[in-house]
Amino acid sequence: MYQPGDVVSRRKGVFMHRGIVLEDGRVLHNTPIKGCHTSTLEEFSKNKSVYPSNHRAEVRDRTLSNLSNDDHHRYNPFNNNCEHTVTRATKNEAGSPQLRGWVMGAAFAAVGLLVTRHPAVAIAGFALGKKLGSRGSLS
C-alpha cells in the first residue's frame, strides 16, 4: 500500500501530522515529546485515517537518500516540526506550509479587525491569509 519514501499524513487537531515511510515500513516523524523518531504505521496513525502522498519513484528515492544525510534535529514548533522534517527530505529545504498559513491567517485577521472592527472581516482575512500562506503544501 505505502512505498518507502512516501509522505503520509493524519489529522492532529486542526493540523495534519506528517511522516515518511521508510524501507522497513516504519514511519519517520517528528513530535514534541520524542523529537524525530520512527514508529510503526499503527503508532503513527493513532487510530486515525492515514493519507499517503504517493510520489514518483525518483522522488521517493531522493527522499530516502536525503534522510540518510539528515541529522534529525530536535523538535521545535517554529523551525523543526514534522513538516520541516518532511520538506527537508522531499525538497531539500525545511519549511512548514501549515505553520506559514496559520501565521499569515492570524496577521490578515488582525489587520482586518483593526481596520474594520468587524469579526466577519477578521474571519475572512484569516481564511485568505491561511490559504495564501499554505500554498506549496505537501498535499
Short mmCIF file of C-alpha atoms in Angstrom, two decimals:
data_model
loop_
_atom_site.label_atom_id
_atom_site.label_comp_id
_atom_site.label_asym_id
_atom_site.label_seq_id
_atom_site.Cartn_x
_atom_site.Cartn_y
_atom_site.Cartn_z
CA MET A 1 0.00 0.00 0.00
CA TYR A 2 2.65 2.55 1.03
CA GLN A 3 6.00 2.70 -0.71
CA PRO A 4 9.26 3.60 1.04
CA GLY A 5 9.74 7.35 0.59
CA ASP A 6 6.02 8.14 0.52
CA VAL A 7 4.82 11.00 2.71
CA VAL A 8 1.95 10.01 5.00
CA SER A 9 -0.37 12.37 6.87
CA ARG A 10 -3.00 12.10 9.57
CA ARG A 11 -5.22 14.61 11.29
CA LYS A 12 -3.84 16.02 14.56
CA GLY A 13 -6.40 18.50 15.82
CA VAL A 14 -6.59 21.35 13.32
CA PHE A 15 -3.25 20.35 11.76
CA MET A 16 -2.06 17.46 9.63
CA HIS A 17 0.80 15.42 11.13
CA ARG A 18 3.28 14.21 8.51
CA GLY A 19 5.88 11.49 8.27
CA ILE A 20 7.89 9.47 5.75
CA VAL A 21 7.56 5.74 5.16
CA LEU A 22 10.94 4.01 5.50
CA GLU A 23 12.23 0.84 3.80
CA ASP A 24 11.14 -1.36 6.71
CA GLY A 25 7.57 0.06 6.66
CA ARG A 26 8.10 2.18 9.76
CA VAL A 27 7.40 5.92 9.68
CA LEU A 28 9.91 8.66 10.46
CA HIS A 29 8.18 11.65 12.04
CA ASN A 30 8.85 14.49 14.44
CA THR A 31 6.83 15.07 17.62
CA PRO A 32 7.16 17.43 20.59
CA ILE A 33 7.81 14.68 23.14
CA LYS A 34 10.06 12.29 21.22
CA GLY A 35 11.53 14.60 18.57
CA CYS A 36 12.48 12.97 15.28
CA HIS A 37 11.91 9.23 15.63
CA THR A 38 10.50 6.15 13.92
CA SER A 39 7.37 4.25 14.81
CA THR A 40 5.10 1.68 13.26
CA LEU A 41 2.39 2.88 10.91
CA GLU A 42 -0.16 1.92 13.58
CA GLU A 43 1.64 4.03 16.20
CA PHE A 44 1.89 6.92 13.73
CA SER A 45 -1.82 6.75 12.86
CA LYS A 46 -3.09 6.81 16.47
CA ASN A 47 -6.25 5.08 15.18
CA LYS A 48 -6.93 7.86 12.65
CA SER A 49 -7.06 7.65 8.87
CA VAL A 50 -3.67 7.93 7.17
CA TYR A 51 -3.43 9.69 3.83
CA PRO A 52 -0.49 8.94 1.53
CA SER A 53 1.08 11.43 -0.84
CA ASN A 54 2.40 8.92 -3.32
CA HIS A 55 5.37 10.22 -5.26
CA ARG A 56 7.18 9.04 -8.38
CA ALA A 57 9.95 6.51 -7.80
CA GLU A 58 12.74 9.07 -8.30
CA VAL A 59 11.20 11.40 -5.71
CA ARG A 60 10.83 8.56 -3.20
CA ASP A 61 14.47 7.52 -3.81
CA ARG A 62 15.70 11.11 -3.36
CA THR A 63 13.61 11.46 -0.20
CA LEU A 64 15.16 8.35 1.35
CA SER A 65 18.64 9.42 0.28
CA ASN A 66 18.16 12.86 1.85
CA LEU A 67 17.02 11.24 5.10
CA SER A 68 20.33 9.42 5.39
CA ASN A 69 22.12 12.79 5.27
CA ASP A 70 19.80 14.49 7.79
CA ASP A 71 20.96 14.81 11.38
CA HIS A 72 17.34 14.74 12.67
CA HIS A 73 17.25 17.93 14.70
CA ARG A 74 15.26 18.22 17.93
CA TYR A 75 11.61 19.23 17.66
CA ASN A 76 10.80 22.93 17.57
CA PRO A 77 7.28 24.03 16.57
CA PHE A 78 8.56 27.04 14.62
CA ASN A 79 11.65 25.76 12.81
CA ASN A 80 11.68 21.97 13.09
CA ASN A 81 8.24 20.41 13.25
CA CYS A 82 7.05 17.34 11.32
CA GLU A 83 6.61 19.35 8.10
CA HIS A 84 10.15 20.71 8.31
CA THR A 85 11.42 17.14 8.58
CA VAL A 86 9.38 16.06 5.55
CA THR A 87 10.17 19.06 3.35
CA ARG A 88 13.88 18.79 4.17
CA ALA A 89 13.77 15.24 2.81
CA THR A 90 11.44 15.82 -0.15
CA LYS A 91 12.51 19.29 -1.33
CA ASN A 92 15.98 19.80 0.20
CA GLU A 93 14.68 22.79 2.18
CA ALA A 94 12.93 22.94 5.51
CA GLY A 95 9.51 24.57 5.55
CA SER A 96 6.09 24.30 7.11
CA PRO A 97 3.26 25.39 4.83
CA GLN A 98 0.70 24.81 7.60
CA LEU A 99 2.57 27.00 10.09
CA ARG A 100 3.12 29.71 7.48
CA GLY A 101 -0.61 29.60 6.66
CA TRP A 102 -1.68 29.96 10.29
CA VAL A 103 0.72 32.85 10.89
CA MET A 104 -0.42 34.69 7.75
CA GLY A 105 -4.05 33.96 8.60
CA ALA A 106 -3.64 35.46 12.06
CA ALA A 107 -1.90 38.52 10.61
CA PHE A 108 -4.62 39.10 8.00
CA ALA A 109 -7.32 38.63 10.66
CA ALA A 110 -5.64 41.12 12.99
CA VAL A 111 -5.33 43.75 10.25
CA GLY A 112 -8.94 43.20 9.16
CA LEU A 113 -10.18 43.53 12.72
CA LEU A 114 -8.09 46.63 13.41
CA VAL A 115 -9.22 48.38 10.25
CA THR A 116 -12.91 47.47 10.30
CA ARG A 117 -13.58 46.29 13.86
CA HIS A 118 -15.88 43.70 12.31
CA PRO A 119 -15.42 40.00 13.20
CA ALA A 120 -16.64 38.82 9.79
CA VAL A 121 -13.80 40.71 8.11
CA ALA A 122 -11.33 39.18 10.57
CA ILE A 123 -12.64 35.68 9.80
CA ALA A 124 -12.43 36.30 6.05
CA GLY A 125 -8.94 37.75 6.49
CA PHE A 126 -7.84 34.68 8.43
CA ALA A 127 -9.17 32.34 5.73
CA LEU A 128 -7.47 34.32 2.97
CA GLY A 129 -4.16 34.60 4.80
CA LYS A 130 -4.18 30.91 5.68
CA LYS A 131 -4.86 29.95 2.07
CA LEU A 132 -2.14 32.24 0.71
CA GLY A 133 0.39 31.22 3.35
CA SER A 134 -0.04 27.49 2.89
CA ARG A 135 0.50 27.47 -0.88
CA GLY A 136 3.12 24.95 -1.81
CA SER A 137 1.65 22.47 0.64
CA LEU A 138 2.72 18.84 0.59
CA SER A 139 -0.73 17.50 -0.08
#
